[in-house]
Coordinates of C-alpha atoms in Angstrom, one line a residue:
X1 CA -114.4 -137.2 191.0
X2 CA -115.6 -136.2 194.5
X3 CA -113.0 -136.2 197.2
X4 CA -113.7 -138.9 199.8
X5 CA -114.1 -137.7 203.4
X6 CA -112.1 -139.2 206.2
X7 CA -115.1 -139.3 208.5
X8 CA -118.8 -138.6 208.3
X9 CA -120.7 -137.1 211.2
X10 CA -124.4 -137.5 211.7
X11 CA -126.2 -134.2 212.3
X12 CA -129.7 -134.7 213.9
X13 CA -132.5 -133.7 211.5
X14 CA -130.0 -132.2 209.1
X15 CA -128.2 -135.1 207.5
X16 CA -124.5 -135.3 207.9
X17 CA -121.1 -133.4 207.7
X18 CA -118.1 -134.6 205.8
X19 CA -114.7 -134.3 207.5
X20 CA -111.5 -134.0 205.5
X21 CA -108.5 -134.1 207.9
X22 CA -105.0 -132.8 206.8
X23 CA -103.4 -135.5 209.0
X24 CA -104.4 -138.4 211.2
X25 CA -106.5 -136.3 213.6
X26 CA -108.7 -133.2 213.5
X27 CA -106.5 -130.4 214.7
X28 CA -107.2 -127.1 212.9
X29 CA -110.9 -127.3 211.8
X30 CA -112.3 -125.0 209.2
X31 CA -116.1 -125.5 209.1
X32 CA -117.8 -124.5 205.9
X33 CA -121.6 -124.5 205.6
X34 CA -122.9 -124.8 202.0
X35 CA -125.8 -122.9 200.5
X36 CA -129.3 -124.4 201.0
X37 CA -130.0 -127.2 198.6
X38 CA -126.3 -127.9 197.8
X39 CA -125.6 -131.6 198.3
X40 CA -122.4 -132.7 200.1
X41 CA -121.0 -134.3 197.0
X42 CA -121.5 -131.1 195.0
X43 CA -120.1 -129.0 197.8
X44 CA -117.0 -131.3 198.1
X45 CA -116.6 -131.2 194.3
X46 CA -116.5 -127.5 194.2
X47 CA -114.2 -127.3 197.3
X48 CA -111.8 -129.7 195.4
X49 CA -112.3 -128.2 191.9
X50 CA -109.5 -128.6 189.4
X51 CA -109.4 -124.9 188.7
X52 CA -108.8 -124.1 192.3
X53 CA -108.9 -126.6 195.2
X54 CA -109.6 -124.9 198.5
X55 CA -109.4 -128.4 200.1
X56 CA -105.8 -128.9 198.9
X57 CA -104.7 -125.4 199.8
X58 CA -106.1 -125.8 203.3
X59 CA -104.5 -129.2 203.7
X60 CA -101.1 -127.9 202.6
X61 CA -101.2 -125.5 205.5
X62 CA -102.3 -128.1 208.0
X63 CA -106.0 -127.1 208.1
X64 CA -108.9 -129.6 208.2
X65 CA -112.1 -129.0 206.3
X66 CA -115.5 -129.9 207.6
X67 CA -118.3 -129.5 205.1
X68 CA -121.9 -129.3 206.1
X69 CA -124.9 -129.0 203.7
X70 CA -128.3 -127.6 204.3
X71 CA -131.6 -128.8 202.8
X72 CA -133.7 -126.6 200.5
X73 CA -136.2 -125.8 203.2
X74 CA -133.7 -124.7 205.9
X75 CA -134.7 -121.8 208.2
X76 CA -132.0 -119.6 209.7
X77 CA -132.8 -120.7 213.3
X78 CA -133.1 -124.4 212.4
X79 CA -129.9 -124.4 210.4
X80 CA -128.2 -122.3 213.0
X81 CA -128.9 -125.0 215.6
X82 CA -127.5 -127.7 213.3
X83 CA -124.3 -125.6 212.8
X84 CA -124.0 -125.4 216.5
X85 CA -124.1 -129.2 216.7
X86 CA -121.3 -129.4 214.1
X87 CA -119.2 -126.8 216.0
X88 CA -119.7 -128.7 219.3
X89 CA -118.7 -132.0 217.6
X90 CA -115.6 -130.4 216.1
X91 CA -114.5 -129.2 219.5
X92 CA -115.1 -132.6 221.0
X93 CA -113.1 -134.4 218.3
X94 CA -110.3 -131.9 218.0
X95 CA -106.8 -132.7 219.1
X96 CA -105.2 -129.6 220.5
X97 CA -106.6 -126.2 221.1
X98 CA -106.2 -124.3 217.8
X99 CA -109.1 -121.9 217.2
X100 CA -111.7 -122.9 214.7
X101 CA -112.8 -121.0 211.6
X102 CA -116.5 -121.2 211.0
X103 CA -118.4 -119.8 208.0
X104 CA -120.1 -120.6 204.8
X105 CA -121.6 -119.5 201.5
X106 CA -125.2 -118.2 200.8
X107 CA -127.7 -119.4 203.3
X108 CA -124.9 -121.4 205.0
X109 CA -123.0 -118.2 205.8
X110 CA -126.1 -116.7 207.4
X111 CA -126.7 -119.9 209.4
X112 CA -123.1 -119.9 210.6
X113 CA -123.3 -116.2 211.6
X114 CA -126.5 -116.8 213.6
X115 CA -125.1 -120.0 215.2
X116 CA -121.9 -118.3 216.6
X117 CA -123.8 -115.2 217.7
X118 CA -126.4 -117.3 219.5
X119 CA -123.6 -119.3 221.2
X120 CA -122.1 -116.1 222.5
X121 CA -125.4 -114.9 223.7
X122 CA -125.8 -118.2 225.7
X123 CA -122.2 -117.9 226.9
X124 CA -121.1 -121.1 225.1
X125 CA -117.5 -121.0 224.1
X126 CA -117.3 -121.8 220.4
X127 CA -113.5 -121.3 220.4
X128 CA -113.6 -119.7 216.9
X129 CA -110.9 -117.3 215.9
X130 CA -112.4 -116.5 212.4
X131 CA -116.0 -116.2 211.0
X132 CA -116.2 -115.9 207.3
X133 CA -119.2 -115.1 205.0
X134 CA -119.0 -115.8 201.2
X135 CA -121.9 -114.2 199.3
X136 CA -124.0 -114.6 202.4
X137 CA -127.7 -114.5 202.2
X138 CA -129.4 -111.5 203.6
X139 CA -131.8 -112.4 206.5
X140 CA -135.4 -112.7 205.7
X141 CA -137.7 -110.1 207.3
X142 CA -138.9 -112.7 209.9
X143 CA -135.3 -113.5 210.8
X144 CA -134.1 -110.0 211.4
X145 CA -135.5 -109.6 214.9
X146 CA -134.1 -113.0 216.0
X147 CA -130.7 -112.2 214.5
X148 CA -130.7 -108.8 216.3
X149 CA -131.5 -110.5 219.6
X150 CA -128.5 -112.7 219.1
X151 CA -126.3 -109.6 218.6
X152 CA -126.4 -109.4 214.8
X153 CA -123.0 -111.1 214.4
X154 CA -120.5 -113.0 216.5
X155 CA -118.2 -110.6 218.3
X156 CA -115.4 -112.8 219.4
X157 CA -113.9 -114.0 216.1
X158 CA -112.6 -111.8 213.3
X159 CA -115.4 -111.4 210.8
X160 CA -114.2 -111.8 207.1
X161 CA -116.6 -110.9 204.3
X162 CA -116.1 -112.2 200.7
X163 CA -118.7 -110.8 198.4
X164 CA -119.1 -110.7 194.6
X165 CA -120.2 -107.5 192.8
X166 CA -124.0 -107.3 192.6
X167 CA -124.6 -109.7 195.6
X168 CA -126.7 -108.3 198.4
X169 CA -125.5 -110.1 201.5
X170 CA -127.3 -107.8 203.9
X171 CA -124.0 -106.8 205.4
X172 CA -122.7 -103.3 205.4
X173 CA -118.9 -103.0 205.1
X174 CA -118.7 -101.7 208.6
X175 CA -120.0 -104.9 210.2
X176 CA -117.1 -107.0 209.0
X177 CA -113.5 -106.6 210.1
X178 CA -112.1 -107.2 206.6
X179 CA -113.8 -107.4 203.2
X180 CA -112.8 -108.5 199.8
X181 CA -115.0 -107.9 196.7
X182 CA -114.6 -109.4 193.3
X183 CA -116.5 -110.0 190.1
X184 CA -119.6 -112.1 189.6
X185 CA -119.1 -115.7 190.5
X186 CA -120.5 -118.6 188.5
X187 CA -120.0 -122.4 188.1
X188 CA -116.6 -123.7 189.1
X189 CA -114.6 -123.8 192.3
X190 CA -116.3 -123.0 195.6
X191 CA -114.0 -120.0 196.0
X192 CA -111.9 -118.3 193.4
X193 CA -108.1 -118.4 193.8
X194 CA -108.3 -114.7 194.7
X195 CA -110.8 -115.3 197.4
X196 CA -109.2 -118.5 198.6
X197 CA -105.8 -117.0 198.9
X198 CA -107.2 -114.0 200.8
X199 CA -109.0 -116.3 203.2
X200 CA -106.0 -118.5 203.9
X201 CA -103.8 -115.4 204.5
X202 CA -106.3 -114.2 207.1
X203 CA -106.7 -117.6 208.7
X204 CA -103.0 -117.5 209.5
X205 CA -103.1 -114.1 211.2

């Protein structure tokens, strides 16, 4: 059964984002962008999987989860602009001033990386303390120059890299501040318990 969001945000030209708050208000947002073509119901189901519920573990520590899905035909730049809209909405809705965590999986991780880097290039305060990439997609050839112009990666937040063996995420170990590697993934929870525990530990630093 798919977890029900507490709120749904419209994202122009990119559908919507589902918001799961730990309490009454949005206070400690973790924005997670799904891989291209992953529907929000599927994304929420994997985030609240019976084998390991990232959603429950985040809520237990007072973190809110904002899920955003990308259509199959997403481009890095278009998706990055949509992620910026979600980040801006989270900052506007947030109660308090706790830093955000922004990241994703697959194409969503690349879009989040580009979004935050572009905001920094434009001197827009994204108030993010952590950026995380889970099995991030490597940028396509036509995207490499644009990503480079944006700085290649966001520099303000800590950059956490979670990558399975055999996955080419286009990131060298030196670009991330901390990296965890594991076995090959597969169907099941969005993050394994090993990855989820590691991410939660780093969010609290």
